[in-house]
Short mmCIF file of C-alpha atoms in Angstrom, two decimals:
data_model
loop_
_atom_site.label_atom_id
_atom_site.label_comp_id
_atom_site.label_asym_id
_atom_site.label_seq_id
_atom_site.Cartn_x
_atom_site.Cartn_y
_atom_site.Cartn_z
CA UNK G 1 10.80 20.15 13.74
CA UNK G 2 9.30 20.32 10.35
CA UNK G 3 10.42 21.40 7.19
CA UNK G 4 8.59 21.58 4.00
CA UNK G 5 10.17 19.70 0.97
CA UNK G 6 9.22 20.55 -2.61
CA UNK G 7 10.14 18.29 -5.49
CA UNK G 8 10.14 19.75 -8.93
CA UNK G 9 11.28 18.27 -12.06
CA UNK G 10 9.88 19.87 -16.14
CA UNK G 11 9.39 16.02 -16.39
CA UNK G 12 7.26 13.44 -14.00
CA UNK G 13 9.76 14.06 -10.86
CA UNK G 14 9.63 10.30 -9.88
CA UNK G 15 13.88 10.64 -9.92
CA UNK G 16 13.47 13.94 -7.44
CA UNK G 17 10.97 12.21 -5.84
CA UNK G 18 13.44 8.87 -5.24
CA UNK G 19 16.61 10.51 -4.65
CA UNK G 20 15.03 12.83 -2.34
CA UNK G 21 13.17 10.34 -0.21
CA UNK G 22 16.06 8.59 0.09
CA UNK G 23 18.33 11.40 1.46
CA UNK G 24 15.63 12.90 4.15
CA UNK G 25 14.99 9.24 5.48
CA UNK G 26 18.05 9.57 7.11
CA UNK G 27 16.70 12.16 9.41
CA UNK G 28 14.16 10.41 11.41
CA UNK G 29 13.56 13.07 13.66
CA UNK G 30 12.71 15.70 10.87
CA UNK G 31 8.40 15.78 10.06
CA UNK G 32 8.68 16.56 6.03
CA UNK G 33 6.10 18.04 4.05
CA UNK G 34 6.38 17.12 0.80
CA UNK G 35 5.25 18.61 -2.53
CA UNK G 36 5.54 17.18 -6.05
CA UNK G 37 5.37 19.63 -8.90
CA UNK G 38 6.25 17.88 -11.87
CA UNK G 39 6.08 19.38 -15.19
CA UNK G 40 7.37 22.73 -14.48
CA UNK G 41 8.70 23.44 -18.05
CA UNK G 42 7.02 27.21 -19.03
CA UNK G 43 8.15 30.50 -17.43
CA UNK G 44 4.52 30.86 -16.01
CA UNK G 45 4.39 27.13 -14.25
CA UNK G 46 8.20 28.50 -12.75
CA UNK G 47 6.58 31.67 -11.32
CA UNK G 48 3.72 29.98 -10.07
CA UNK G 49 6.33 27.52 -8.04
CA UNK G 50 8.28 30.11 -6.91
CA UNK G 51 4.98 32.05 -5.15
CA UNK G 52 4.79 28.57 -3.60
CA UNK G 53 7.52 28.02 -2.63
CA UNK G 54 7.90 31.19 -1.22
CA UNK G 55 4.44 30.89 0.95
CA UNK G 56 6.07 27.78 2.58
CA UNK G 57 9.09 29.87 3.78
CA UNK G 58 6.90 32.31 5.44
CA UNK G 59 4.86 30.20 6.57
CA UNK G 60 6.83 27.46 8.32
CA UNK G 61 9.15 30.28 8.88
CA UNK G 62 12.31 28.27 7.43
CA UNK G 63 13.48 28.16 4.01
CA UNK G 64 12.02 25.13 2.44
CA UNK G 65 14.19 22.49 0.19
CA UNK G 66 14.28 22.16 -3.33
CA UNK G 67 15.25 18.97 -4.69
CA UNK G 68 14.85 19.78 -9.07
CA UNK G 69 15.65 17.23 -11.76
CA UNK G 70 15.27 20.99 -14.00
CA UNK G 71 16.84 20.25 -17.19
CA UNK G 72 16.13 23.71 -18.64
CA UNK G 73 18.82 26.14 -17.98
CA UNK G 74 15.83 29.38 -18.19
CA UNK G 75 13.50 27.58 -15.28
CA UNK G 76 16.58 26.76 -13.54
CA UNK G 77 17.41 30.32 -12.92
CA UNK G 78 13.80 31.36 -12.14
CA UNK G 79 13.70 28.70 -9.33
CA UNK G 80 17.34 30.11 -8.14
CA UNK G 81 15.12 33.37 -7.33
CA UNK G 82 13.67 31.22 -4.34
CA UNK G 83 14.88 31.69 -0.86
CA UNK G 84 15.86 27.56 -0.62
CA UNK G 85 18.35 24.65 0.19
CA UNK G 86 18.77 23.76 -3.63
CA UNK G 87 19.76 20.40 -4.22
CA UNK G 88 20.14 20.24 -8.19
CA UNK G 89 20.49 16.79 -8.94
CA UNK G 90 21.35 16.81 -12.87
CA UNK G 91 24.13 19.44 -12.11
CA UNK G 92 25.77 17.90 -9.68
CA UNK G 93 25.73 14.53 -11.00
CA UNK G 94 25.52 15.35 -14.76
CA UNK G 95 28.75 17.28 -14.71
CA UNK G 96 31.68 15.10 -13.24
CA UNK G 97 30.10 12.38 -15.80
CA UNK G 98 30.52 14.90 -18.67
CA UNK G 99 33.84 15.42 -17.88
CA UNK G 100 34.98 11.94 -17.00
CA UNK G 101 32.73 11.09 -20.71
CA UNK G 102 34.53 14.14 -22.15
CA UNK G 103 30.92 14.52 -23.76
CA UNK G 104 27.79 16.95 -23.47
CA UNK G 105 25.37 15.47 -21.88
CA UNK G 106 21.75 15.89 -24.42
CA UNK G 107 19.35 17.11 -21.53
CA UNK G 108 16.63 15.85 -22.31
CA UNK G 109 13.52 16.36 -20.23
CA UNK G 110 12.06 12.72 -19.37
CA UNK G 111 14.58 10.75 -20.73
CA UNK G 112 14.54 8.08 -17.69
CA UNK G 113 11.11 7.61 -18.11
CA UNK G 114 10.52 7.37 -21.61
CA UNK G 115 9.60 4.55 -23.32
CA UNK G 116 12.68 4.31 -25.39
CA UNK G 117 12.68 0.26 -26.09
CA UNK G 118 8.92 -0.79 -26.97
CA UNK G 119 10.25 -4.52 -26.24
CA UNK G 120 11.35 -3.65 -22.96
CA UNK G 121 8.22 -1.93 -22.20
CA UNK G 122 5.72 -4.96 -23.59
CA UNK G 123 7.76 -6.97 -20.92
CA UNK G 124 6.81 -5.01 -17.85
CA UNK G 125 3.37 -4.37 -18.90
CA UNK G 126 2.98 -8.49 -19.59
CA UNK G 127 4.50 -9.05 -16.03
CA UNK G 128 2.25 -6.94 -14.50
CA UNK G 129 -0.77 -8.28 -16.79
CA UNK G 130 0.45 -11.87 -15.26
CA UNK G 131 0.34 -10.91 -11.69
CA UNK G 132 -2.92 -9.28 -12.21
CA UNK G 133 -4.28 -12.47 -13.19
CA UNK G 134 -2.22 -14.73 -11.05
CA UNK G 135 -3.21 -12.54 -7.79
CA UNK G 136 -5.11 -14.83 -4.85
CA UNK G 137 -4.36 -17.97 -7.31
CA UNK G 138 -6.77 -17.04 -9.57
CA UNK G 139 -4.98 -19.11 -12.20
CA UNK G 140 -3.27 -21.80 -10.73
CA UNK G 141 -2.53 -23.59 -14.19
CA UNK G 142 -0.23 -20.74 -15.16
CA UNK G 143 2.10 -21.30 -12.44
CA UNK G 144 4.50 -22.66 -15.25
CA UNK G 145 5.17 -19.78 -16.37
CA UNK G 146 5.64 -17.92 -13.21
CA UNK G 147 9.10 -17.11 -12.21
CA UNK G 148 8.06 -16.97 -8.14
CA UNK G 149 4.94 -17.70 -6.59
CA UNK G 150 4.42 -16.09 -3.01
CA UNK G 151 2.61 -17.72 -0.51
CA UNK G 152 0.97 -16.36 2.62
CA UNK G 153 -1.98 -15.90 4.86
CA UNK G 154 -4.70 -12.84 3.61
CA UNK G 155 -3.07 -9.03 3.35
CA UNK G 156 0.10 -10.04 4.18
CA UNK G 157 1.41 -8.19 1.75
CA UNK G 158 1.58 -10.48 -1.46
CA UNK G 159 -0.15 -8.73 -4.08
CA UNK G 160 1.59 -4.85 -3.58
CA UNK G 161 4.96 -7.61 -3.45
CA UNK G 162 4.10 -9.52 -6.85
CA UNK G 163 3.20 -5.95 -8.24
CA UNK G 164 6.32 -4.21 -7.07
CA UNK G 165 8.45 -6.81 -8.96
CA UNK G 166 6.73 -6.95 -11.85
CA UNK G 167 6.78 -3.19 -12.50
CA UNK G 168 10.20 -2.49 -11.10
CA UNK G 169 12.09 -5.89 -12.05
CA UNK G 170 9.98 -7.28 -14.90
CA UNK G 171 9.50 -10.91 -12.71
CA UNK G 172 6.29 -13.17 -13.35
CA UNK G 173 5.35 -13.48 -9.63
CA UNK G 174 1.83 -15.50 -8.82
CA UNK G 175 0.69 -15.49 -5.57
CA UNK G 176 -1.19 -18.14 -3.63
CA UNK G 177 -3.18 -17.38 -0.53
CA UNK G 178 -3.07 -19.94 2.09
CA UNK G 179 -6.96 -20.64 3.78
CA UNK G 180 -7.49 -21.87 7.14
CA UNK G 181 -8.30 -25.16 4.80
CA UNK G 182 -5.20 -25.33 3.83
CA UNK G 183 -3.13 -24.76 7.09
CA UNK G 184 -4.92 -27.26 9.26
CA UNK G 185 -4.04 -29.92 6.17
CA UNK G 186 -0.43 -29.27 7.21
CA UNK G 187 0.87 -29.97 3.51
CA UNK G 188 0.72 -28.33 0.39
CA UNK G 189 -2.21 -27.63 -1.52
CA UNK G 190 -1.86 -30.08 -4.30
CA UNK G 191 -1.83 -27.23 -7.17
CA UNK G 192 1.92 -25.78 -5.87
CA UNK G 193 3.87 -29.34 -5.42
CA UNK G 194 5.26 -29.52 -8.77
CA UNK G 195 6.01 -25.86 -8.29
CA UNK G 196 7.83 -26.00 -4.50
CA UNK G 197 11.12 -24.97 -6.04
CA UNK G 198 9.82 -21.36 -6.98
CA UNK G 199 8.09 -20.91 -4.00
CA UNK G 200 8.69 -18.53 -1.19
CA UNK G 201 6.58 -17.14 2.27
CA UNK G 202 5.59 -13.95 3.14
CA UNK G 203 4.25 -13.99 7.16
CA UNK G 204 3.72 -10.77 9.56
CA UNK G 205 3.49 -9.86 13.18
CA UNK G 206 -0.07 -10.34 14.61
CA UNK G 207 -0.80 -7.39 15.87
CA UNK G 208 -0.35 -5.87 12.32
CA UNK G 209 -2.26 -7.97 10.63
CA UNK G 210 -5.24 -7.60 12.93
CA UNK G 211 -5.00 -3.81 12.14
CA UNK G 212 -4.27 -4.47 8.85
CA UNK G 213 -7.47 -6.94 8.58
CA UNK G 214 -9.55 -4.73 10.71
CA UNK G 215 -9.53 -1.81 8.27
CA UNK G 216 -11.32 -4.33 5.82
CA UNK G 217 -13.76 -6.06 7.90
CA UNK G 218 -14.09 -4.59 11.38
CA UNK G 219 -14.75 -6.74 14.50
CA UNK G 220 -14.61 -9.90 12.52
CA UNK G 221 -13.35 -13.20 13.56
CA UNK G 222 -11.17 -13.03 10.18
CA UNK G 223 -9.68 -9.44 11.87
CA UNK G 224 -9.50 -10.70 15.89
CA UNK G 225 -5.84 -11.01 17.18
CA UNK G 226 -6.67 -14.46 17.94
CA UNK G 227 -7.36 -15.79 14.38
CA UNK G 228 -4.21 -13.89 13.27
CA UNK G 229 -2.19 -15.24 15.72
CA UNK G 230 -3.24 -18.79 15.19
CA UNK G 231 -2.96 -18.24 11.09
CA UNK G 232 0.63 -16.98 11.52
CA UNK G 233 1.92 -19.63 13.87
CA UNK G 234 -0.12 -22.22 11.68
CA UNK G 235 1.87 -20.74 8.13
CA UNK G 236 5.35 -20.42 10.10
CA UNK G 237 4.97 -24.00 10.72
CA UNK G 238 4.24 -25.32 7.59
CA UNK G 239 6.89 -23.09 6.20
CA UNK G 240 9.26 -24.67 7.97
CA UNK G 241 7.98 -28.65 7.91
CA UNK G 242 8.16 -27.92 3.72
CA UNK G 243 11.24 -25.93 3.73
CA UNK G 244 10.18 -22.98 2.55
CA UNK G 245 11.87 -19.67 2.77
CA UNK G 246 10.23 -16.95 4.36
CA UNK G 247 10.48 -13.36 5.23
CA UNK G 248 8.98 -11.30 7.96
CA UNK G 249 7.22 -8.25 6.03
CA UNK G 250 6.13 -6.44 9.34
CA UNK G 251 9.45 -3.98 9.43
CA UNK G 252 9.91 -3.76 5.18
CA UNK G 253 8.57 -1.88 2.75
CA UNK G 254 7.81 -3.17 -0.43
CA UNK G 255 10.79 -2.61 -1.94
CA UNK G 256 12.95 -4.24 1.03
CA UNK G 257 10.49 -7.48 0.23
CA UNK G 258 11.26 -7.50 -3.19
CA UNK G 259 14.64 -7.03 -3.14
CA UNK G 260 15.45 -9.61 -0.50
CA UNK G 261 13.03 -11.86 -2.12
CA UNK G 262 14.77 -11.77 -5.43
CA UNK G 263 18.50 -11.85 -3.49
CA UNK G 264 17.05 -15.14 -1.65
CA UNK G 265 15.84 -16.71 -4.48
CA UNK G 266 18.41 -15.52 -7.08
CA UNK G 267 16.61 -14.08 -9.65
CA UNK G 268 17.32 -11.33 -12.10
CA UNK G 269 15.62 -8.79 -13.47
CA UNK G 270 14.30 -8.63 -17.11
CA UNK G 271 14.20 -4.88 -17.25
CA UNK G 272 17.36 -2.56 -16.93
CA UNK G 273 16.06 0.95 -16.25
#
C-alpha cells in the first residue's frame, strides 16, 4: 500500500519533517511518498499546496497526510480545505503546554531554528569546521583537541558519524582511517597512542561494504568481498587486542551511531537545541 505524505511548515519543516518520520517508521509495511513544502506562509503558496495536495488524493486515490508545523492561524484554515489526515503538531502539543504554563504561547514562525544564541551557533559551526579538517586524519596533531576520534576501515561510515555529532551535538570528533599498513602492524599507529582513551571503532558487515566500496571504484580489489572481509576481521581483531570499543554500523543509521557512540563513551553535548 502506498500513501502519499506531505510535510508543510511557513518555516523550514525540518520539525514536520522529524516528527513525522518518526511516527510513519512504525509502519513498515506502508511505501510513503513524501513531500516537503516548507515556507508556506502567503495565501497564494497555501492555494498552490492545497491543488497539490488535492492531485495526490485523486491520484493515489486515498486522502493523503498532512503533517503542518503552520503557525499562522489564516494558512491553517486554507490547508483545513484539503481532503486529509491532519496531524497539526503546534496545536496539539502547543496547547496542553499553554495551559499547564498558564501562558500564550508567541508563535513564532522558525523559532526552533533560529539562530537565537550567536555563541551557541559559533560552537557548532567550529565543530563541524574541526571534523572537516580532522576527516581521514588529515590533521593528526589536533587530536588534542578532539573530544572522540573514530577509527575504522574506508566508508565505514566515519565521516557522515563525526559530521552528525558535530552538527547535532556540538562534539569535536576526528576520524582516523585504518590502511591495510596499519592492520597487518597489529598495533596502533603511533599518532593515536597518547590518544587511546578517546578512541572508539566503527566496523561493518562485508557484504555492505563491498557494495558500499563498489559504488566508488567498481571491480576493484579495494571493492572485492574478499579484501573487505579480510579488512574487517583484521580491524575486529585489533579492536579487541587494544581494547577498543566498537560498534557494528551495518543495521544503524547515523543517528543510532552517534547516539550510542556518545552513551558508550559518556559524552555530552555542547549544544541544547
Amino acid at each position: 500500500m502506498k500513501r502519499t505524505v506531505f510535510f508543510i511548515s511557513d518555516g523550514t519543516g525540518i520539525t514536520a519533517e522529524a516528527l513525522g518520520d518518526s511516527l510513519l517508521a512504525q509502519f513498515e509495511e506502508i511505501e510513503f511518498e513524501k513531500i516537503t513544502l516548507p515556507y508556506i506562509n502567503t495565501h497564494e503558496k497555501a492555494l498552490e499546496a492545497v491543488q497539490s495536495i488535492t492531485a495526490a488524493g485523486v491520484n493515489d486515490g486515498l486522502r493523503p497526510i498532512l503533517i503542518d508545523t503552520i503557525v499562522n492561524d489564516e494558512i491553517r484554515q486554507i490547508l483545513n480545505t484539503c481532503d486529509t489526515l491532519k496531524i497539526d503538531i503546534f496545536s496539539t502539543f502547543i496547547k496542553p503546554l499553554e495551559h499547564e504554563f498558564a501562558t500564550k504561547s508567541s508563535y513564532s514562525v522558525g523559532k526552533s531554528h533560529a539562530i537565537v544564541e550567536s555563541d551557541r551557533y559559533k560552537d557548532r559551526i567550529n565543530s563541524i569546521n574541526f571534523a572537516l579538517d580532522n576527516d581521514d586524519g588529515a590533521r593528526t596533531k589536533q587530536y588534542n583537541e578532539a573530544d572522540i576520534i573514530l577509527l575504522g576501515v574506508s566508508r565505514c561510515g566515519k565521516t557522515p558519524t563525526c559530521l552528525y555529532m558535530a552538527l547535532q551535538f556540538g562534539i569535536r570528533a576526528a576520524n582516523y582511517p585504518l590502511t591495510e599498513d596499519d592492520l597487518e602492524n597489529n598495533g596502533l599507529p603511533a599518532c593515536l597512542e597518547p590518544y587511546k582513551d578517546k578512541l572508539y571503532g566503527l566496523t561493518i558487515d562485508p557484504f555492505q561494504l563491498t557494495a558500499i566500496r563498489h559504488e566508488r571504484r567498481p571491480n576493484s580489489r579495494y571493492s572485492s568481498l574478499n579484501q573487505c572481509d579480510t579488512e574487517i576481521r583484521f580491524v575486529e581483531r585489533l579492536f579487541a587486542s587494544q581494547k577498543i570499543s566498537f560498534i557494528n554500523t551495518t543495521t544503524f543509521s547515523i543517528e543510532e551511531i552517534s547516539t550510542r557512540i556518545m552513551a558508550a563513551k559518556g559524552l555530552q553535548r555542547s549544544l541544547n537545541h
